[in-house]
PDB file of C-alpha atoms in Angstrom:
ATOM      1  CA  UNK A 307     -38.524  33.460  15.667  1.00 77.00           C
ATOM      2  CA  UNK A 308     -35.038  33.832  14.970  1.00 81.00           C
ATOM      3  CA  UNK A 309     -32.070  32.229  12.666  1.00 84.00           C
ATOM      4  CA  UNK A 310     -29.910  30.558  14.641  1.00 82.00           C
ATOM      5  CA  UNK A 311     -26.431  28.087  13.499  1.00 82.00           C
ATOM      6  CA  UNK A 312     -26.872  26.245   9.814  1.00 87.00           C
ATOM      7  CA  UNK A 313     -29.973  29.040   8.524  1.00 84.00           C
ATOM      8  CA  UNK A 314     -32.319  26.669  10.447  1.00 89.00           C
ATOM      9  CA  UNK A 315     -35.389  29.012  12.879  1.00 87.00           C
ATOM     10  CA  UNK A 316     -35.385  28.363  16.695  1.00 84.00           C
ATOM     11  CA  UNK A 317     -38.452  29.794  18.997  1.00 80.00           C
ATOM     12  CA  UNK A 318     -38.212  31.637  22.053  1.00 79.00           C
ATOM     13  CA  UNK A 319     -40.562  32.789  25.003  1.00 80.00           C
ATOM     14  CA  UNK A 320     -40.996  33.587  28.620  1.00 84.00           C
ATOM     15  CA  UNK A 321     -41.788  31.417  31.018  1.00 91.00           C
ATOM     16  CA  UNK A 322     -42.089  31.766  34.257  1.00 94.00           C
ATOM     17  CA  UNK A 323     -41.399  29.641  37.014  1.00 96.00           C
ATOM     18  CA  UNK A 324     -41.486  28.723  41.061  1.00 97.00           C
ATOM     19  CA  UNK A 325     -39.537  27.281  42.430  1.00 96.00           C
ATOM     20  CA  UNK A 326     -40.227  24.405  44.404  1.00 97.00           C
ATOM     21  CA  UNK A 327     -37.413  22.739  44.673  1.00 96.00           C
ATOM     22  CA  UNK A 328     -33.291  22.551  43.785  1.00 94.00           C
ATOM     23  CA  UNK A 329     -31.131  19.851  43.320  1.00 94.00           C
ATOM     24  CA  UNK A 330     -27.765  21.712  43.396  1.00 91.00           C
ATOM     25  CA  UNK A 331     -25.858  18.602  43.222  1.00 93.00           C
ATOM     26  CA  UNK A 332     -27.991  17.224  40.361  1.00 94.00           C
ATOM     27  CA  UNK A 333     -27.722  20.753  38.438  1.00 95.00           C
ATOM     28  CA  UNK A 334     -31.524  21.340  37.477  1.00 97.00           C
ATOM     29  CA  UNK A 335     -34.416  22.109  40.077  1.00 97.00           C
ATOM     30  CA  UNK A 336     -38.381  21.290  40.314  1.00 97.00           C
ATOM     31  CA  UNK A 337     -40.667  23.840  38.985  1.00 97.00           C
ATOM     32  CA  UNK A 338     -43.635  24.774  38.313  1.00 97.00           C
ATOM     33  CA  UNK A 339     -45.638  26.469  35.863  1.00 97.00           C
ATOM     34  CA  UNK A 340     -47.074  29.692  36.119  1.00 97.00           C
ATOM     35  CA  UNK A 341     -49.824  30.686  32.851  1.00 97.00           C
ATOM     36  CA  UNK A 342     -52.774  32.896  31.590  1.00 97.00           C
ATOM     37  CA  UNK A 343     -53.622  30.220  29.371  1.00 97.00           C
ATOM     38  CA  UNK A 344     -54.199  32.915  26.790  1.00 95.00           C
ATOM     39  CA  UNK A 345     -55.490  35.530  29.213  1.00 96.00           C
ATOM     40  CA  UNK A 346     -58.388  32.711  30.059  1.00 97.00           C
ATOM     41  CA  UNK A 347     -56.620  31.898  32.950  1.00 98.00           C
ATOM     42  CA  UNK A 348     -58.356  28.223  33.344  1.00 98.00           C
ATOM     43  CA  UNK A 349     -61.759  28.513  32.193  1.00 97.00           C
ATOM     44  CA  UNK A 350     -61.018  26.625  29.310  1.00 96.00           C
ATOM     45  CA  UNK A 351     -60.562  23.720  31.983  1.00 97.00           C
ATOM     46  CA  UNK A 352     -62.343  20.645  32.735  1.00 97.00           C
ATOM     47  CA  UNK A 353     -62.965  20.786  36.781  1.00 97.00           C
ATOM     48  CA  UNK A 354     -60.410  17.990  37.457  1.00 97.00           C
ATOM     49  CA  UNK A 355     -57.503  20.144  35.372  1.00 97.00           C
ATOM     50  CA  UNK A 356     -58.562  23.729  37.600  1.00 98.00           C
ATOM     51  CA  UNK A 357     -58.099  21.758  41.165  1.00 97.00           C
ATOM     52  CA  UNK A 358     -54.815  21.230  39.881  1.00 98.00           C
ATOM     53  CA  UNK A 359     -54.560  24.915  39.504  1.00 98.00           C
ATOM     54  CA  UNK A 360     -54.205  28.342  42.626  1.00 98.00           C
ATOM     55  CA  UNK A 361     -54.273  31.970  41.494  1.00 98.00           C
ATOM     56  CA  UNK A 362     -50.221  33.786  42.114  1.00 98.00           C
ATOM     57  CA  UNK A 363     -50.399  37.364  42.439  1.00 97.00           C
ATOM     58  CA  UNK A 364     -48.539  40.610  42.914  1.00 95.00           C
ATOM     59  CA  UNK A 365     -49.541  43.345  44.746  1.00 92.00           C
ATOM     60  CA  UNK A 366     -51.408  42.830  47.910  1.00 93.00           C
ATOM     61  CA  UNK A 367     -54.687  41.939  46.526  1.00 96.00           C
ATOM     62  CA  UNK A 368     -55.151  38.682  45.662  1.00 97.00           C
ATOM     63  CA  UNK A 369     -57.596  38.777  41.408  1.00 97.00           C
ATOM     64  CA  UNK A 370     -61.060  37.190  42.045  1.00 96.00           C
ATOM     65  CA  UNK A 371     -61.158  34.285  39.992  1.00 95.00           C
ATOM     66  CA  UNK A 372     -63.054  34.284  36.281  1.00 97.00           C
ATOM     67  CA  UNK A 373     -66.628  33.266  36.318  1.00 96.00           C
ATOM     68  CA  UNK A 374     -66.098  29.489  34.251  1.00 96.00           C
ATOM     69  CA  UNK A 375     -63.735  28.972  37.355  1.00 97.00           C
ATOM     70  CA  UNK A 376     -65.985  26.546  39.431  1.00 96.00           C
ATOM     71  CA  UNK A 377     -63.342  24.434  40.699  1.00 96.00           C
ATOM     72  CA  UNK A 378     -60.736  26.794  41.522  1.00 95.00           C
ATOM     73  CA  UNK A 379     -60.684  27.082  45.590  1.00 96.00           C
ATOM     74  CA  UNK A 380     -57.143  26.644  46.803  1.00 97.00           C
ATOM     75  CA  UNK A 381     -56.078  29.331  48.057  1.00 97.00           C
ATOM     76  CA  UNK A 382     -53.632  32.203  46.148  1.00 98.00           C
ATOM     77  CA  UNK A 383     -50.317  32.610  46.392  1.00 98.00           C
ATOM     78  CA  UNK A 384     -48.880  35.769  46.430  1.00 98.00           C
ATOM     79  CA  UNK A 385     -44.768  36.856  45.370  1.00 97.00           C
ATOM     80  CA  UNK A 386     -43.543  39.521  46.029  1.00 96.00           C
ATOM     81  CA  UNK A 387     -41.292  41.319  43.117  1.00 94.00           C
ATOM     82  CA  UNK A 388     -37.394  42.449  43.115  1.00 93.00           C
ATOM     83  CA  UNK A 389     -38.836  44.758  40.288  1.00 90.00           C
ATOM     84  CA  UNK A 390     -42.045  46.831  41.293  1.00 85.00           C
ATOM     85  CA  UNK A 391     -42.306  47.894  38.238  1.00 88.00           C
ATOM     86  CA  UNK A 392     -43.306  44.374  37.085  1.00 90.00           C
ATOM     87  CA  UNK A 393     -46.063  42.445  37.947  1.00 92.00           C
ATOM     88  CA  UNK A 394     -48.294  39.622  36.832  1.00 95.00           C
ATOM     89  CA  UNK A 395     -51.502  39.381  34.972  1.00 96.00           C
ATOM     90  CA  UNK A 396     -54.622  38.903  36.882  1.00 97.00           C
ATOM     91  CA  UNK A 397     -55.053  36.273  34.994  1.00 98.00           C
ATOM     92  CA  UNK A 398     -52.396  33.783  36.229  1.00 97.00           C
ATOM     93  CA  UNK A 399     -52.641  30.454  37.239  1.00 98.00           C
ATOM     94  CA  UNK A 400     -50.054  28.660  38.912  1.00 98.00           C
ATOM     95  CA  UNK A 401     -49.872  24.335  37.774  1.00 98.00           C
ATOM     96  CA  UNK A 402     -49.469  22.834  40.932  1.00 98.00           C
ATOM     97  CA  UNK A 403     -49.584  19.037  39.610  1.00 97.00           C
ATOM     98  CA  UNK A 404     -47.465  20.490  37.067  1.00 97.00           C
ATOM     99  CA  UNK A 405     -43.326  19.670  38.094  1.00 97.00           C
ATOM    100  CA  UNK A 406     -40.872  19.797  34.979  1.00 96.00           C
ATOM    101  CA  UNK A 407     -37.270  20.165  36.118  1.00 97.00           C
ATOM    102  CA  UNK A 408     -35.374  23.097  34.871  1.00 96.00           C
ATOM    103  CA  UNK A 409     -31.313  22.757  33.953  1.00 96.00           C
ATOM    104  CA  UNK A 410     -29.075  24.969  36.194  1.00 95.00           C
ATOM    105  CA  UNK A 411     -27.499  25.810  32.657  1.00 94.00           C
ATOM    106  CA  UNK A 412     -30.781  27.592  31.432  1.00 90.00           C
ATOM    107  CA  UNK A 413     -30.937  31.432  30.977  1.00 88.00           C
ATOM    108  CA  UNK A 414     -33.002  32.639  33.706  1.00 89.00           C
ATOM    109  CA  UNK A 415     -33.401  36.303  35.322  1.00 87.00           C
ATOM    110  CA  UNK A 416     -35.014  35.989  39.051  1.00 89.00           C
ATOM    111  CA  UNK A 417     -37.528  38.131  40.363  1.00 89.00           C
ATOM    112  CA  UNK A 418     -39.044  37.793  43.272  1.00 94.00           C
ATOM    113  CA  UNK A 419     -39.917  35.239  45.587  1.00 96.00           C
ATOM    114  CA  UNK A 420     -43.855  33.698  47.330  1.00 98.00           C
ATOM    115  CA  UNK A 421     -44.315  35.496  50.005  1.00 98.00           C
ATOM    116  CA  UNK A 422     -42.966  33.669  53.664  1.00 97.00           C
ATOM    117  CA  UNK A 423     -46.724  34.082  54.624  1.00 97.00           C
ATOM    118  CA  UNK A 424     -47.922  31.821  51.248  1.00 98.00           C
ATOM    119  CA  UNK A 425     -45.013  29.191  51.356  1.00 97.00           C
ATOM    120  CA  UNK A 426     -46.982  26.611  53.594  1.00 97.00           C
ATOM    121  CA  UNK A 427     -49.715  27.103  51.133  1.00 98.00           C
ATOM    122  CA  UNK A 428     -47.796  26.299  47.954  1.00 98.00           C
ATOM    123  CA  UNK A 429     -45.330  23.842  48.932  1.00 97.00           C
ATOM    124  CA  UNK A 430     -48.336  21.979  50.838  1.00 97.00           C
ATOM    125  CA  UNK A 431     -49.647  22.208  47.321  1.00 98.00           C
ATOM    126  CA  UNK A 432     -47.472  20.633  45.704  1.00 97.00           C
ATOM    127  CA  UNK A 433     -47.261  18.421  47.487  1.00 96.00           C
ATOM    128  CA  UNK A 434     -51.201  16.578  46.995  1.00 95.00           C
ATOM    129  CA  UNK A 435     -49.299  16.475  43.425  1.00 92.00           C
ATOM    130  CA  UNK A 436     -46.203  14.258  44.214  1.00 86.00           C
TER     131      UNK A 436
END
């Protein structure tokens, strides 16, 4: 928490997203969130909610799903990072059902790209929920 103008408090945190559709003429991009859900992955989610998610990972091998992620059936999506010292936690999950607009004037940092071999899966899974 930080103090900003007029002595008010502001909360800031780092969020991770995958851009699924850029809208340069509208000055925003459609993005889907990546979260670890407090290092629990989707174990605390219902089966229908788990089905909306997929494993997203860095490195050469996808992590295993956690024991209570019984409804998590989508193929993992690999992200190739620009900075090899960075990595996603093994509990990282992408939510294909929640598209969020991110304005192009928001401060962001490009960290990498979805692997070309997994791009078709990413778009297919996202379009299931449009």
